[in-house]
């Protein structure tokens, strides 16, 4: 008898298919979907009303749509691709959320309470591949980009939590885990949806995006001519020091980066924010402040000094208070606008990927 010898089939590990979040769509895109599905385009307005004004949690609550349309929506879209794993409130009102994605990864989102309003800090990637030497978000590398809807849902979920106390999300900062300019298209769709009057209607001037300095995307972003606030994580006054802190400086050199920033401010007429982390004994001396003032001279800008957040895996130390003030004063003497970032939620690890890092550690030790 012939015996067929079966070679073992090597099964490729399938990546789970991600279902499309309905929050990825702009009203125009929803209209197209409706037309393609034999429905009237004006329904898009009703659907957006349910999503962003009434903020429903099931398609069946969309009571002015036919059952057939609700079923079609449910077949093509998810209404909620994030589930809340942790919601933790700090003494200062900061609330930190750890959300689980469809494929099991977790991301963090932080709500900060300011006098001027409620600001949500969103994540754009699971992990990060930029590799900044001081940052917790990059420790496990990049797992995947977030989809636009997954970024929008972070804000919607925080808004739902605020609905319980009758408050509104007024500001959004794209400063959570990940490099937004490394996930450019999803970030742009996200911006359009939250800014849209039929979406969350958050004013462009109330939205801030921050990048580690991907030069081609800075030019692209400048050409979009948006009124969105733009921040650059600068962290060093010269190429050599920046390269020590941020490996991205190898591909995108500081003089070219400054040129791109000048282009941005000239093209948009808007000022840029420079984020400058103060890392004890590394970049925090008066001579660094002098060098920084020379570097950014003539650029319409604002400098935000960030005393380093302690990350257990990184051995950076805090700059003593007096040195922080000397640094600030030096910049002020050069006529530069400067503020020192206030810390939010330090009692709940709200800073820079710390919560997710802790969760990942638990995952690997359990
Ligand atoms: N990838 C983007 C968005 C992150 S924003 C960017 O790099 O701009 C988060 C800000 O916090 C960035 O300016 C980042 O450089 C800074 N940051 C990260 N880890 C930090 C730490 N341990 N202490 C102080 N600032 C840190």
mmCIF file with all atom_site columns, C-alpha atoms and ligand atoms in Angstrom, residues 128 132 134-136 174-176 178-180 210-212 231-233 235 246 275 277 279 306-311 341 352, ligand 1:
data_model
loop_
_atom_site.group_PDB
_atom_site.id
_atom_site.type_symbol
_atom_site.label_atom_id
_atom_site.label_alt_id
_atom_site.label_comp_id
_atom_site.label_asym_id
_atom_site.label_entity_id
_atom_site.label_seq_id
_atom_site.pdbx_PDB_ins_code
_atom_site.Cartn_x
_atom_site.Cartn_y
_atom_site.Cartn_z
_atom_site.occupancy
_atom_site.B_iso_or_equiv
_atom_site.pdbx_formal_charge
_atom_site.auth_seq_id
_atom_site.auth_comp_id
_atom_site.auth_asym_id
_atom_site.auth_atom_id
_atom_site.pdbx_PDB_model_num
ATOM   1  C CA  . UNK A 1 128 ? 7.082  53.061 19.500 1.00 0.00 ? 128 UNK A CA  1
ATOM   2  C CA  . UNK A 1 132 ? 14.448 57.778 22.746 1.00 0.00 ? 132 UNK A CA  1
ATOM   3  C CA  . UNK A 1 134 ? 14.676 58.358 28.320 1.00 0.00 ? 134 UNK A CA  1
ATOM   4  C CA  . UNK A 1 135 ? 11.231 57.172 27.284 1.00 0.00 ? 135 UNK A CA  1
ATOM   5  C CA  . UNK A 1 136 ? 9.186  54.260 28.677 1.00 0.00 ? 136 UNK A CA  1
ATOM   6  C CA  . UNK A 1 174 ? -1.406 63.761 20.779 1.00 0.00 ? 174 UNK A CA  1
ATOM   7  C CA  . UNK A 1 175 ? 1.345  63.086 23.271 1.00 0.00 ? 175 UNK A CA  1
ATOM   8  C CA  . UNK A 1 176 ? 0.598  59.582 24.496 1.00 0.00 ? 176 UNK A CA  1
ATOM   9  C CA  . UNK A 1 178 ? 3.792  56.378 19.913 1.00 0.00 ? 178 UNK A CA  1
ATOM   10 C CA  . UNK A 1 179 ? 5.096  58.744 17.273 1.00 0.00 ? 179 UNK A CA  1
ATOM   11 C CA  . UNK A 1 180 ? 2.092  60.357 15.549 1.00 0.00 ? 180 UNK A CA  1
ATOM   12 C CA  . UNK A 1 210 ? 3.910  66.488 19.146 1.00 0.00 ? 210 UNK A CA  1
ATOM   13 C CA  . UNK A 1 211 ? 6.652  64.812 17.128 1.00 0.00 ? 211 UNK A CA  1
ATOM   14 C CA  . UNK A 1 212 ? 10.145 63.569 17.830 1.00 0.00 ? 212 UNK A CA  1
ATOM   15 C CA  . UNK A 1 231 ? 5.158  70.755 19.281 1.00 0.00 ? 231 UNK A CA  1
ATOM   16 C CA  . UNK A 1 232 ? 8.621  69.394 18.659 1.00 0.00 ? 232 UNK A CA  1
ATOM   17 C CA  . UNK A 1 233 ? 10.444 67.232 21.192 1.00 0.00 ? 233 UNK A CA  1
ATOM   18 C CA  . UNK A 1 235 ? 15.516 68.059 24.211 1.00 0.00 ? 235 UNK A CA  1
ATOM   19 C CA  . UNK A 1 246 ? 17.369 60.483 20.591 1.00 0.00 ? 246 UNK A CA  1
ATOM   20 C CA  . UNK A 1 275 ? 9.574  70.486 24.401 1.00 0.00 ? 275 UNK A CA  1
ATOM   21 C CA  . UNK A 1 277 ? 13.182 67.556 28.883 1.00 0.00 ? 277 UNK A CA  1
ATOM   22 C CA  . UNK A 1 279 ? 17.809 65.417 32.299 1.00 0.00 ? 279 UNK A CA  1
ATOM   23 C CA  . UNK A 1 306 ? 9.837  69.125 31.285 1.00 0.00 ? 306 UNK A CA  1
ATOM   24 C CA  . UNK A 1 307 ? 11.597 67.941 34.436 1.00 0.00 ? 307 UNK A CA  1
ATOM   25 C CA  . UNK A 1 308 ? 12.409 64.291 33.675 1.00 0.00 ? 308 UNK A CA  1
ATOM   26 C CA  . UNK A 1 309 ? 9.831  61.730 34.699 1.00 0.00 ? 309 UNK A CA  1
ATOM   27 C CA  . UNK A 1 310 ? 11.437 58.880 36.529 1.00 0.00 ? 310 UNK A CA  1
ATOM   28 C CA  . UNK A 1 311 ? 11.456 55.669 34.489 1.00 0.00 ? 311 UNK A CA  1
ATOM   29 C CA  . UNK A 1 341 ? 5.517  71.685 32.751 1.00 0.00 ? 341 UNK A CA  1
ATOM   30 C CA  . UNK A 1 352 ? 4.605  58.695 29.387 1.00 0.00 ? 352 UNK A CA  1
HETATM 31 N N1  . LIG B 2 .   ? 6.514  60.708 20.023 1.00 0.00 ? 1   LIG B N1  1
HETATM 32 C C1  . LIG B 2 .   ? 6.028  62.064 20.187 1.00 0.00 ? 1   LIG B C1  1
HETATM 33 C C2  . LIG B 2 .   ? 4.855  62.135 21.114 1.00 0.00 ? 1   LIG B C2  1
HETATM 34 C C3  . LIG B 2 .   ? 5.175  61.845 22.574 1.00 0.00 ? 1   LIG B C3  1
HETATM 35 S S1  . LIG B 2 .   ? 4.890  63.279 23.466 1.00 0.00 ? 1   LIG B S1  1
HETATM 36 C C4  . LIG B 2 .   ? 7.166  62.960 20.595 1.00 0.00 ? 1   LIG B C4  1
HETATM 37 O O1  . LIG B 2 .   ? 8.255  62.452 20.814 1.00 0.00 ? 1   LIG B O1  1
HETATM 38 O O2  . LIG B 2 .   ? 7.009  64.175 20.623 1.00 0.00 ? 1   LIG B O2  1
HETATM 39 C C5  . LIG B 2 .   ? 5.569  62.937 25.000 1.00 0.00 ? 1   LIG B C5  1
HETATM 40 C C6  . LIG B 2 .   ? 6.651  63.921 25.416 1.00 0.00 ? 1   LIG B C6  1
HETATM 41 O O3  . LIG B 2 .   ? 7.212  63.460 26.628 1.00 0.00 ? 1   LIG B O3  1
HETATM 42 C C7  . LIG B 2 .   ? 7.787  64.004 24.398 1.00 0.00 ? 1   LIG B C7  1
HETATM 43 O O4  . LIG B 2 .   ? 8.284  65.309 24.362 1.00 0.00 ? 1   LIG B O4  1
HETATM 44 C C8  . LIG B 2 .   ? 8.782  63.054 25.013 1.00 0.00 ? 1   LIG B C8  1
HETATM 45 O O5  . LIG B 2 .   ? 10.066 63.305 24.520 1.00 0.00 ? 1   LIG B O5  1
HETATM 46 C C9  . LIG B 2 .   ? 8.623  63.341 26.479 1.00 0.00 ? 1   LIG B C9  1
HETATM 47 N N2  . LIG B 2 .   ? 9.110  62.274 27.366 1.00 0.00 ? 1   LIG B N2  1
HETATM 48 C C10 . LIG B 2 .   ? 9.163  60.949 27.163 1.00 0.00 ? 1   LIG B C10 1
HETATM 49 N N3  . LIG B 2 .   ? 9.701  60.316 28.217 1.00 0.00 ? 1   LIG B N3  1
HETATM 50 C C11 . LIG B 2 .   ? 9.992  61.258 29.127 1.00 0.00 ? 1   LIG B C11 1
HETATM 51 C C12 . LIG B 2 .   ? 10.578 61.242 30.424 1.00 0.00 ? 1   LIG B C12 1
HETATM 52 N N4  . LIG B 2 .   ? 10.969 60.099 31.020 1.00 0.00 ? 1   LIG B N4  1
HETATM 53 N N5  . LIG B 2 .   ? 10.702 62.412 31.053 1.00 0.00 ? 1   LIG B N5  1
HETATM 54 C C13 . LIG B 2 .   ? 10.297 63.580 30.488 1.00 0.00 ? 1   LIG B C13 1
HETATM 55 N N6  . LIG B 2 .   ? 9.754  63.656 29.278 1.00 0.00 ? 1   LIG B N6  1
HETATM 56 C C14 . LIG B 2 .   ? 9.614  62.521 28.592 1.00 0.00 ? 1   LIG B C14 1
#
